[in-house]
Coordinates of C-alpha atoms in Angstrom, one line a residue:
Chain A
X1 CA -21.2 -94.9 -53.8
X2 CA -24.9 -96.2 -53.4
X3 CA -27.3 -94.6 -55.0
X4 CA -28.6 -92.2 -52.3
X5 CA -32.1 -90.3 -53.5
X6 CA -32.5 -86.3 -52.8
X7 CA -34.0 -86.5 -49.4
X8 CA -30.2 -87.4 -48.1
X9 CA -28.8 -84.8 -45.0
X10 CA -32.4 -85.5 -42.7
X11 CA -30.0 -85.9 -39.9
X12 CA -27.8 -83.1 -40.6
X13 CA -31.0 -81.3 -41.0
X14 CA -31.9 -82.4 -37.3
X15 CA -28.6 -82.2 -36.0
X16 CA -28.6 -78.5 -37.2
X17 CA -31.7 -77.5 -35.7
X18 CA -30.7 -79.4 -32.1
X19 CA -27.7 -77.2 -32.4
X20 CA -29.5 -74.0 -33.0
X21 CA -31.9 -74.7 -30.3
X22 CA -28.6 -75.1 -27.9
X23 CA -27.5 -72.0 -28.7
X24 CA -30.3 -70.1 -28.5
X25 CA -30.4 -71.5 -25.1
X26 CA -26.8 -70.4 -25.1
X27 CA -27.5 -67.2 -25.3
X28 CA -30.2 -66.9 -22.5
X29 CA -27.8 -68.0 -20.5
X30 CA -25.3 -65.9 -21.0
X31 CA -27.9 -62.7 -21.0
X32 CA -28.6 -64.0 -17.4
X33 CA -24.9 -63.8 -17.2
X34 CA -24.9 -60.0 -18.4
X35 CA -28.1 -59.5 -16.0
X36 CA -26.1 -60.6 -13.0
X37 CA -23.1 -58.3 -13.7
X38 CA -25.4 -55.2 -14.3
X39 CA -26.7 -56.8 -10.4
X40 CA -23.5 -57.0 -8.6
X41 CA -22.7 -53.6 -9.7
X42 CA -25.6 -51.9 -8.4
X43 CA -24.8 -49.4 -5.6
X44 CA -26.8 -48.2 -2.8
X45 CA -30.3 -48.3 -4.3
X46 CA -32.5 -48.1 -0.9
X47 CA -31.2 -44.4 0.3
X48 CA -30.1 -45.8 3.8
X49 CA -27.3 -43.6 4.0
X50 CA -28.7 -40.6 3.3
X51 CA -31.1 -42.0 5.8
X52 CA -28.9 -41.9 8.4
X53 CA -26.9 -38.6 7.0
X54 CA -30.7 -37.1 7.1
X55 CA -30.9 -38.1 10.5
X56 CA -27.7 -36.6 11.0
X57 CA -28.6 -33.4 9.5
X58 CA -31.7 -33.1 12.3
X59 CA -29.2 -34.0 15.1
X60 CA -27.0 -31.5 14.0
X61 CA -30.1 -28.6 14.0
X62 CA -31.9 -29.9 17.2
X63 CA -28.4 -29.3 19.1
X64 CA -28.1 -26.0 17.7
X65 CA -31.2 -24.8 18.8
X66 CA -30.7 -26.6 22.1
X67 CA -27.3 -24.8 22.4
X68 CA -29.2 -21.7 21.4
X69 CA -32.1 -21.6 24.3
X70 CA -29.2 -22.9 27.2
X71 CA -27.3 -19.3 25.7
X72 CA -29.6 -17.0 25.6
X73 CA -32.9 -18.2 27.3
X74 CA -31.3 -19.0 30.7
X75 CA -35.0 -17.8 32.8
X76 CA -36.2 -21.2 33.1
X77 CA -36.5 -24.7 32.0
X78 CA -40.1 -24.5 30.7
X79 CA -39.2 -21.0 28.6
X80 CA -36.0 -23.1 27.2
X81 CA -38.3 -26.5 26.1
X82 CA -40.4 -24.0 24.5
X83 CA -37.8 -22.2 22.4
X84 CA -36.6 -25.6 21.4
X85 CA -39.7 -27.2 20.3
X86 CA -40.4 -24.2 18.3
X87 CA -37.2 -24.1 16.6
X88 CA -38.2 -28.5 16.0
X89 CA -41.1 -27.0 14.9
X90 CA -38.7 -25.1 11.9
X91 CA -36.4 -27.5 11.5
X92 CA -39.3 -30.0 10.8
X93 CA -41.1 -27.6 7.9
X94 CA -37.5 -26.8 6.6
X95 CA -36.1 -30.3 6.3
X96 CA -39.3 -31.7 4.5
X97 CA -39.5 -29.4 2.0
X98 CA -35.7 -29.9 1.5
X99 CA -36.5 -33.8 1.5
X100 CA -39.3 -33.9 -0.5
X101 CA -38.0 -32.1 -3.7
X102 CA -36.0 -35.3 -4.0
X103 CA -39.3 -37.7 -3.5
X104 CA -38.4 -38.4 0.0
X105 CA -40.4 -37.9 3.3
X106 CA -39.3 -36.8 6.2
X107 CA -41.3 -35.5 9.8
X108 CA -39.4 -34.2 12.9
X109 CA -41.6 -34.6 15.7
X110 CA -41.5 -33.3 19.1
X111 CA -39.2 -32.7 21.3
X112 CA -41.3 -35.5 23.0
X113 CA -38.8 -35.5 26.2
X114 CA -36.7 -33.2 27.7
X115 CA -33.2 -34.3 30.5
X116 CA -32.8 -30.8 32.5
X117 CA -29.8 -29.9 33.1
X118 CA -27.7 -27.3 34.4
X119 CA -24.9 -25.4 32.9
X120 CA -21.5 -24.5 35.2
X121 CA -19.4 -21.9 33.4
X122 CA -16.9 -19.5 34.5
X123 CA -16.4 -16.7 32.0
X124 CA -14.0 -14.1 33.6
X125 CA -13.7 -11.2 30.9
X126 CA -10.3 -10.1 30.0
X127 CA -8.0 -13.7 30.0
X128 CA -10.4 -15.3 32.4
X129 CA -9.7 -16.1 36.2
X130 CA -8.2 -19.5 38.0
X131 CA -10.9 -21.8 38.8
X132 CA -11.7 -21.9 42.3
X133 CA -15.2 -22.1 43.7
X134 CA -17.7 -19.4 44.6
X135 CA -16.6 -17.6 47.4
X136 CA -18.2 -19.0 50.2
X137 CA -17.4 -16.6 53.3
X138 CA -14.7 -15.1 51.7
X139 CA -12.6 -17.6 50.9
X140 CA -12.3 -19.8 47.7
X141 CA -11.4 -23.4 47.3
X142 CA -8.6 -25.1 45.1
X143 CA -10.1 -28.5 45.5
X144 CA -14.0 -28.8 45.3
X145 CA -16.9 -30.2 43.9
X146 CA -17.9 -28.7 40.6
X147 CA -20.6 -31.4 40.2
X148 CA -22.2 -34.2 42.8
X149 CA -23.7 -37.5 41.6
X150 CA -24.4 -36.8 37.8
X151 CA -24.3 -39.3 35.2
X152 CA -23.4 -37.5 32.0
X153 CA -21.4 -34.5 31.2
X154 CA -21.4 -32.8 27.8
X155 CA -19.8 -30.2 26.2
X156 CA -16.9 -29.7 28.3
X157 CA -14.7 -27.1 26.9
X158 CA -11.7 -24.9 28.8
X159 CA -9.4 -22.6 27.4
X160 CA -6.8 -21.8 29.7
X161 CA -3.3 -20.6 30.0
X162 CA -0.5 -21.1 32.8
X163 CA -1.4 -24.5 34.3
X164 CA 0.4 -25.8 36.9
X165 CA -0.9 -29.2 37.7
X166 CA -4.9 -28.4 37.5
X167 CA -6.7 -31.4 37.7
X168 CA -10.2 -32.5 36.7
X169 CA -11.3 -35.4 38.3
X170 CA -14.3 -37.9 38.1
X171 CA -15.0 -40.3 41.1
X172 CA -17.7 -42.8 41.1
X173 CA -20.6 -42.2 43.7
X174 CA -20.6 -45.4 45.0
X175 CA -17.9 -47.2 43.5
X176 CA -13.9 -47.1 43.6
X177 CA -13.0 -46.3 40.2
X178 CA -11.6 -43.2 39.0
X179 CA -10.5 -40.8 36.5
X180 CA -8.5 -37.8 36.1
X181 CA -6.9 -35.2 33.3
X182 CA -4.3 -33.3 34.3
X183 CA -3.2 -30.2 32.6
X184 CA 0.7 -28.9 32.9
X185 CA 2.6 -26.3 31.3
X186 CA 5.9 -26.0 30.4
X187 CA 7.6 -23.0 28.9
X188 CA 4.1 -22.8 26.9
X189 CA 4.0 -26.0 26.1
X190 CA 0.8 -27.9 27.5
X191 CA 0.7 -31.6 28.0
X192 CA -2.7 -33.5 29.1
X193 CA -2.1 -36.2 31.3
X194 CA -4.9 -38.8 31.2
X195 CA -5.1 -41.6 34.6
X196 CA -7.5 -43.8 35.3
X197 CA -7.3 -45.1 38.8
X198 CA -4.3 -43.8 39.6
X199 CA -2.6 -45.7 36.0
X200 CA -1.4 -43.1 33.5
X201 CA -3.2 -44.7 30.2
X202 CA -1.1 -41.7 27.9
X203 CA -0.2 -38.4 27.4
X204 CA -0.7 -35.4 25.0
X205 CA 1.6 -32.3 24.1
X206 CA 1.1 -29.4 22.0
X207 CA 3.6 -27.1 21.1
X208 CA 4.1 -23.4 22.3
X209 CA 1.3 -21.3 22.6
X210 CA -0.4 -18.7 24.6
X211 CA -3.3 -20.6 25.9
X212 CA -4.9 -24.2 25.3
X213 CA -8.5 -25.1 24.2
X214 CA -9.2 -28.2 25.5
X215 CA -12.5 -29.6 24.5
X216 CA -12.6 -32.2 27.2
X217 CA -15.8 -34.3 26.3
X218 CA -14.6 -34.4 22.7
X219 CA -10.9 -35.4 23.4
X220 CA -9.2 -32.5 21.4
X221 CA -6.5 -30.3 23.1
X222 CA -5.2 -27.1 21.2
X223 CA -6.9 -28.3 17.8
X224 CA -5.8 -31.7 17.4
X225 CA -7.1 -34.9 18.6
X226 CA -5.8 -36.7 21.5
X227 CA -6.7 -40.1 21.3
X228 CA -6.1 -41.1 25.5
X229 CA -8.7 -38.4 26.4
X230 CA -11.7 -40.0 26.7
X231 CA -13.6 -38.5 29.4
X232 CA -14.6 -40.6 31.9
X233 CA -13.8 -44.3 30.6
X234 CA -14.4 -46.5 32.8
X235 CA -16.4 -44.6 35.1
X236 CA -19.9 -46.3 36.0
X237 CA -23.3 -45.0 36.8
X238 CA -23.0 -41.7 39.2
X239 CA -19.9 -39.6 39.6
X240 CA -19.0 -36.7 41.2
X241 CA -16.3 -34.4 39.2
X242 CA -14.0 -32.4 41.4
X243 CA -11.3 -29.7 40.5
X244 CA -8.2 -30.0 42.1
X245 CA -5.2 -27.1 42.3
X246 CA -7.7 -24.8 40.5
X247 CA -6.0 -22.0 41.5
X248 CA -2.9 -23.0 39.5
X249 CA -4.6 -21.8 36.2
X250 CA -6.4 -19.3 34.2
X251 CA -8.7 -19.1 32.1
X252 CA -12.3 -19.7 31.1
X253 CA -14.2 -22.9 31.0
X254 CA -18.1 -24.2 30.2
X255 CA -20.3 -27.7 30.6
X256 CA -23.3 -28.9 30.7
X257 CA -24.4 -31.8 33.1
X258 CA -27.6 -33.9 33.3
X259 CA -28.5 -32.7 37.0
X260 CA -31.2 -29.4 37.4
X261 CA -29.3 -28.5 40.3
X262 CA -30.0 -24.7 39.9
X263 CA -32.1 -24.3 43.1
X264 CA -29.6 -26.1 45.3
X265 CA -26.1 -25.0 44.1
X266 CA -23.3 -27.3 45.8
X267 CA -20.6 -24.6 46.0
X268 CA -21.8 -22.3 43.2
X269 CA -23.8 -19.1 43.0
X270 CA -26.8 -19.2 40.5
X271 CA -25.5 -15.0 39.5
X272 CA -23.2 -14.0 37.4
X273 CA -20.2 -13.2 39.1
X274 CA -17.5 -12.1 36.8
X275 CA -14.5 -13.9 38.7
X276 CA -16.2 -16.9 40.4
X277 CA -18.1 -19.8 38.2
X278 CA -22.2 -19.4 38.3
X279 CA -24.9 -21.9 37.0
X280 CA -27.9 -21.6 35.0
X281 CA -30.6 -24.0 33.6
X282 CA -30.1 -25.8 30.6
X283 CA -31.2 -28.7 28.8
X284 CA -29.2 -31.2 28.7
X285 CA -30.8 -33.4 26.0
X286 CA -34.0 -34.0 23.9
X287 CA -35.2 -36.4 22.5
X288 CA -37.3 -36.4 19.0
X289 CA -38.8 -38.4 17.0
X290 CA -38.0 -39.0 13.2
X291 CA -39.7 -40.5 10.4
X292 CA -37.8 -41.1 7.0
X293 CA -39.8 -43.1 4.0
X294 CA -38.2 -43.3 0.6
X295 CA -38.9 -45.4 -2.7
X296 CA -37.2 -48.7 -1.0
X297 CA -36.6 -47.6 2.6
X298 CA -39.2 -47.0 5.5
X299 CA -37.4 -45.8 8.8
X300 CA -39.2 -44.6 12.3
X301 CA -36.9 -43.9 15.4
X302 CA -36.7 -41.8 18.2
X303 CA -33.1 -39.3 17.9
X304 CA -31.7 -38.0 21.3
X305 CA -29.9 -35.2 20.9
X306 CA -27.2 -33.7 23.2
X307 CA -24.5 -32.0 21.6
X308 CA -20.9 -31.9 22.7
X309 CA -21.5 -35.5 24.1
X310 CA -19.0 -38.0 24.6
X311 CA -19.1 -40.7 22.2
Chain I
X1 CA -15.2 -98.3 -58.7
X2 CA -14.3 -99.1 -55.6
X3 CA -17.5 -100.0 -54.0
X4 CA -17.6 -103.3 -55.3
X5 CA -19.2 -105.9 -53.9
X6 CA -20.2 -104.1 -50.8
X7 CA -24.2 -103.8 -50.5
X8 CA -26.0 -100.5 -51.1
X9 CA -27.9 -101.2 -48.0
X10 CA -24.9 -102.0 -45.8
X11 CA -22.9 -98.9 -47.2
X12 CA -26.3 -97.1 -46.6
X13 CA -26.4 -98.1 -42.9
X14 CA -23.0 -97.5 -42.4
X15 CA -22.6 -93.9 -43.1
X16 CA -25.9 -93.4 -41.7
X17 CA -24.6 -94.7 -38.3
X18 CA -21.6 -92.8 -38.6
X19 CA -23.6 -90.0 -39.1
X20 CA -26.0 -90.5 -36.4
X21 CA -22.6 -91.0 -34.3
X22 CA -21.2 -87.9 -34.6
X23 CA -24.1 -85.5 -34.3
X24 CA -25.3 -87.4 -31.0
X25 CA -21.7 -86.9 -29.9
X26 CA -21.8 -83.1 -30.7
X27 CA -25.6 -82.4 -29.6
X28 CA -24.4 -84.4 -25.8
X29 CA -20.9 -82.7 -25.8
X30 CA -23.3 -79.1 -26.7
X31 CA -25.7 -80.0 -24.3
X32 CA -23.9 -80.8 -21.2
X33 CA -21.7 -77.1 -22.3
X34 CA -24.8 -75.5 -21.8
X35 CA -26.0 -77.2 -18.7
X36 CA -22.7 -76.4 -17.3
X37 CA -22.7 -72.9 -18.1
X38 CA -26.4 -72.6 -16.9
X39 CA -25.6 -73.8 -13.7
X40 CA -22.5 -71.8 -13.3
X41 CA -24.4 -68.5 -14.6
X42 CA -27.1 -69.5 -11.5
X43 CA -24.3 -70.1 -9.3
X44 CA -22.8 -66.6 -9.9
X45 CA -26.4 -65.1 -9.8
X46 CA -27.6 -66.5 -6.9
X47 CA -24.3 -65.3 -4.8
X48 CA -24.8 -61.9 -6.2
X49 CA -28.4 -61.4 -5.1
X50 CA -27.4 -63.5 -1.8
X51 CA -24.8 -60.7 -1.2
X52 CA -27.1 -57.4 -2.0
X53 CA -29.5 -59.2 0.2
X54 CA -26.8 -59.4 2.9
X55 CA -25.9 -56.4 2.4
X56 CA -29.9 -55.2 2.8
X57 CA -29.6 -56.9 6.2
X58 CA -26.6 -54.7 7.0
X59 CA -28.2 -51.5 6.0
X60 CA -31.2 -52.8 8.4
X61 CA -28.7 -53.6 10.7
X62 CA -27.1 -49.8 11.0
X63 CA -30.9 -48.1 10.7
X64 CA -31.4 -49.8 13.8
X65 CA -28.3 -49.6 15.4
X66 CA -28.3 -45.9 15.3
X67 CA -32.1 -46.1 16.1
X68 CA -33.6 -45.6 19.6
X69 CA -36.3 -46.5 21.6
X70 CA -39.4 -48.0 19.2
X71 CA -37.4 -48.4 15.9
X72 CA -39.1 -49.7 12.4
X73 CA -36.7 -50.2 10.0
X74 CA -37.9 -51.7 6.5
X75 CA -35.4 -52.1 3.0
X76 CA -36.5 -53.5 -0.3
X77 CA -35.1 -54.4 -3.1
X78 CA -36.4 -56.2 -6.2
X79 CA -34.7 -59.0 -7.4
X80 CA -35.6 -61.3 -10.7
X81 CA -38.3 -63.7 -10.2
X82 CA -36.6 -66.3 -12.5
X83 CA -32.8 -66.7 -12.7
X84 CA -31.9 -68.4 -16.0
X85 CA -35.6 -70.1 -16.3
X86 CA -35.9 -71.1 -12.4
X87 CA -37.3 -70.0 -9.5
X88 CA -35.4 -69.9 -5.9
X89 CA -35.5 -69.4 -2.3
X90 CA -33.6 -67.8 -0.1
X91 CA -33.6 -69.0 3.5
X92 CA -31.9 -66.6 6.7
X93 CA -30.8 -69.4 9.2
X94 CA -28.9 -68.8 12.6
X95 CA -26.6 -71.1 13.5
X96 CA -24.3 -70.6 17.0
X97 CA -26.2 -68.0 18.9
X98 CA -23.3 -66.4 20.2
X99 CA -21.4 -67.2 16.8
X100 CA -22.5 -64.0 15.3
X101 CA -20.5 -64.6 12.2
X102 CA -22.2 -68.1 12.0
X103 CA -25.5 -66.8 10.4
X104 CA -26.2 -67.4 7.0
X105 CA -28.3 -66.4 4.1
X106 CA -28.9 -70.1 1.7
X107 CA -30.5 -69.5 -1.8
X108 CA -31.6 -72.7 -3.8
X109 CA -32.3 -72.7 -7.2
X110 CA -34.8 -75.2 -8.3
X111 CA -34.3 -76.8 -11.4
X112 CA -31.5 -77.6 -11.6
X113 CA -30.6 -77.1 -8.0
X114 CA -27.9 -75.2 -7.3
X115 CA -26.9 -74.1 -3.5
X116 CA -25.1 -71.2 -2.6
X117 CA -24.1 -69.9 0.9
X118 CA -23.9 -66.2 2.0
X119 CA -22.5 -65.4 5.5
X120 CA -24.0 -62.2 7.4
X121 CA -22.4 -60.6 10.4
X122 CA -25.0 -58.1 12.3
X123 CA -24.9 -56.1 15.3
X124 CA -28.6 -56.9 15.8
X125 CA -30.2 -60.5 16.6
X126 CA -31.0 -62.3 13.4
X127 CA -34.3 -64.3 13.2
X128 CA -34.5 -67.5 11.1
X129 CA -36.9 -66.4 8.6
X130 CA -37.8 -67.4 4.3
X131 CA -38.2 -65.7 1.1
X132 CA -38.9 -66.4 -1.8
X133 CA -37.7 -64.8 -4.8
X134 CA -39.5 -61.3 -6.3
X135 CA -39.1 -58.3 -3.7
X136 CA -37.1 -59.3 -0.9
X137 CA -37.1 -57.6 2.5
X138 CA -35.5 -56.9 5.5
X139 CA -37.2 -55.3 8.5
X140 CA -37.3 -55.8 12.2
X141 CA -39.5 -58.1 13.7
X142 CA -42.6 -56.7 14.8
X143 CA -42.7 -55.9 18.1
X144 CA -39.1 -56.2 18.5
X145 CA -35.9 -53.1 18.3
X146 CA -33.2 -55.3 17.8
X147 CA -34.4 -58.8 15.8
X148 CA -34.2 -58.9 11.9
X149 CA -35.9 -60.6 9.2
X150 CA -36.5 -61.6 5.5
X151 CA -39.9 -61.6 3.9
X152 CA -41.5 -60.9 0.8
X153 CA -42.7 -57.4 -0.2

């Protein structure tokens, strides 16, 4: 061996530190590493769904009241806006209290625009009465108009026993296209018969019972979904909806359409009449406006509510 | 003695060069480990923050889908300002206009420069819009009820 002095190893000393400096860098790296995997599990941080299940929440209350001043505040459609933007009014000081114990805020504003409407029911006490017209000189119709060039229908409930082929039918104003549900019974059993333009698209059945509750806007019949009911599909713009063999059933029935027909009922009575179906005024939507701000999340919109709409 | 006859400064620059060798070998072979790493760490990063950015935009997207009339939607989120010791950018572009699946977030690191690709599929219109990195967010264009965009917060 050659005669090395004491200051041998300088590049092992180098090397060493190089080495230490790599991993070091090493071990930034794979912190960045650790940083991105805390990252990509991160869940919902801005609060946009409970954004939208906030807005949700206001729908919800603003078609309660709505529901509520079309029940029981029937005088006129000024008296019924004003119960409703009182109860906004409520809903607005109950919601942001609610909202801001959990750092968020949220304003209900308004109403800040009403749709009048009217509301055709026919609630025969006892099990209810078939569902002809008004009596117009004495005589009732099987097949009429319930309503005449409206565009939207909502909450559309019956519940009715002993059909024989009652039909409800939507035609287009001005246009061909047209859509009907037919309702039969069987030895209790009820089936819904959905057509559109004269094309059966499906059918549903529900086993035996006493009477039906079809919620005809919401495409349930007798508790259970029925997936071909979906009122009015297809149908553009203005329709008129007709009743046809309404005399072959019984029972009670309620909607809500988007024309303040009131003063000039087409075949219907603006009274109470216990056997015959009557109209009264109701709202058939509002619209408010709704204002949600969390930590990472600003959101302005306007909500139009009209419950019992189809989708 | 076995050395014999071989210089002291030959023997001396031998096992120095040996020496020198070997560590350069294991400092380049360490070095290129970690550059490698780095940029696969920055790769993973960068799609990670492209997708909650992404998914920002979708959360936009459903504010103001289920909004009507005037609708202001606005999402943050902060992200780091540095991934693994370098800035980036991320960049919204809109390819096919009636594509929708066709629009695509790009984030580019700077040094080194690594590219990754993030596909977005809205309801709403996206607008071609930048931002750099730091708080990043989405919001509708003002003016506009159905146009996103990406800025800086």
């Amino acid at each position: 061996m050659a005669d090395l002095s004491e200051d041998r190893g300088q590049i092992l000393l180098i090397a060493a530190f190089a080495m230490a400096v790599t991993f070091v860098s090493l071990a930034l790296v794979v912190n960045s590493a650790i940083f991105t995997e805390n990252l990509a599990s991160r869940g919902e941080t801005s609060g946009s769904d409970d954004a939208l299940v906030v807005r949700h929440e206001v729908q919800q209350s603003v078609g309660e009241s709505i529901e509520y001043a079309n029940t029981y505040n029937t005088s006129t459609d000024e008296r019924q806006a004003q119960n409703v933007t009182e109860s906004v009014a409520t809903i607005r000081e109950s919601i942001a209290n609610q909202q801001a114990a959990t750092g968020k805020m949220v304003v209900v504003e308004g109403p800040v625009d009403f749709v009048n409407g009217t509301r055709i029911r026919d609630n025969a006490s006892a099990s209810g009465s078939n569902f002809t017209n008004a009596s117009t000189g004495g005589t009732h119709q099987a097949d009429w108009a319930v309503a005449e060039e409206i565009e939207r229908t909502r909450a559309f409930e019956m519940n009715i026993s002993d059909a024989g082929g009652f039909a409800v039918t939507l035609q287009e104003t001005s246009g061909g296209d047209r859509w009907q549900m037919t309702v039969i019974e069987s030895s209790d059993d009820y089936t819904v018969e959905v057509s559109e333009s004269g094309t059966v698209v499906g059918t549903c059945t529900v086993g035996p019972r006493q009477y039906v509750r079809i919620d005809v806007t919401g495409g349930v019949v007798g508790g259970e979904p029925c997936p071909h009911l979906q009122f009015g599909r297809g149908i553009d713009g203005e329709y008129d909806l007709f009743y046809n063999s309404s005399d072959d059933v019984t029972g009670n029935y309620s909607m809500v359409v988007d024309r303040d027909f009131v003063s000039t009922p087409a075949n219907l009575t603006g009274t109470r009449a216990d056997n015959d179906p009557y109209t009264t005024e109701a709202i058939y939507s509002a619209d408010v406006t709704y204002r949600y701000d969390g930590p990472a999340i600003a959101y302005n919109t306007t909500v139009r509510v009209a419950p019992g709409e189809p989708a | 003695m076995n050395d014999r006859g071989v210089s002291s400064t030959l023997n001396y620059v031998l096992s120095l060069s040996i020496a020198t060798l070997l560590v350069t070998g294991l400092l380049v072979a360490g070095g290129t480990f970690v550059e490698d790493r780095q940029k696969e760490v920055m790769r993973s990063e960068l799609n990670v923050i492209g997708q909650q950015v992404a998914s920002d935009i979708n959360r936009a997207d459903r504010l103001l889908t289920a909004g009507q009339g005037d609708t202001r939607v606005v999402v943050n989120q902060s992200f780091p300002k540095r991934i693994t010791g370098s800035g980036y950018d991320i960049l919204l572009s809109t390819g096919d206009p009636l594509d929708p699946s066709d629009d695509t977030l790009t984030l580019v690191s700077q040094d080194p420069e690594v590219q990754v690709e993030v596909h977005v599929q809205t309801e709403q219109t996206l607008v071609e819009s930048y931002a750099d990195s730091g708080v990043v967010v989405v919001r509708n264009r003002t003016g506009t009820n159905d146009e996103l965009v990406i800025t800086n917060g």
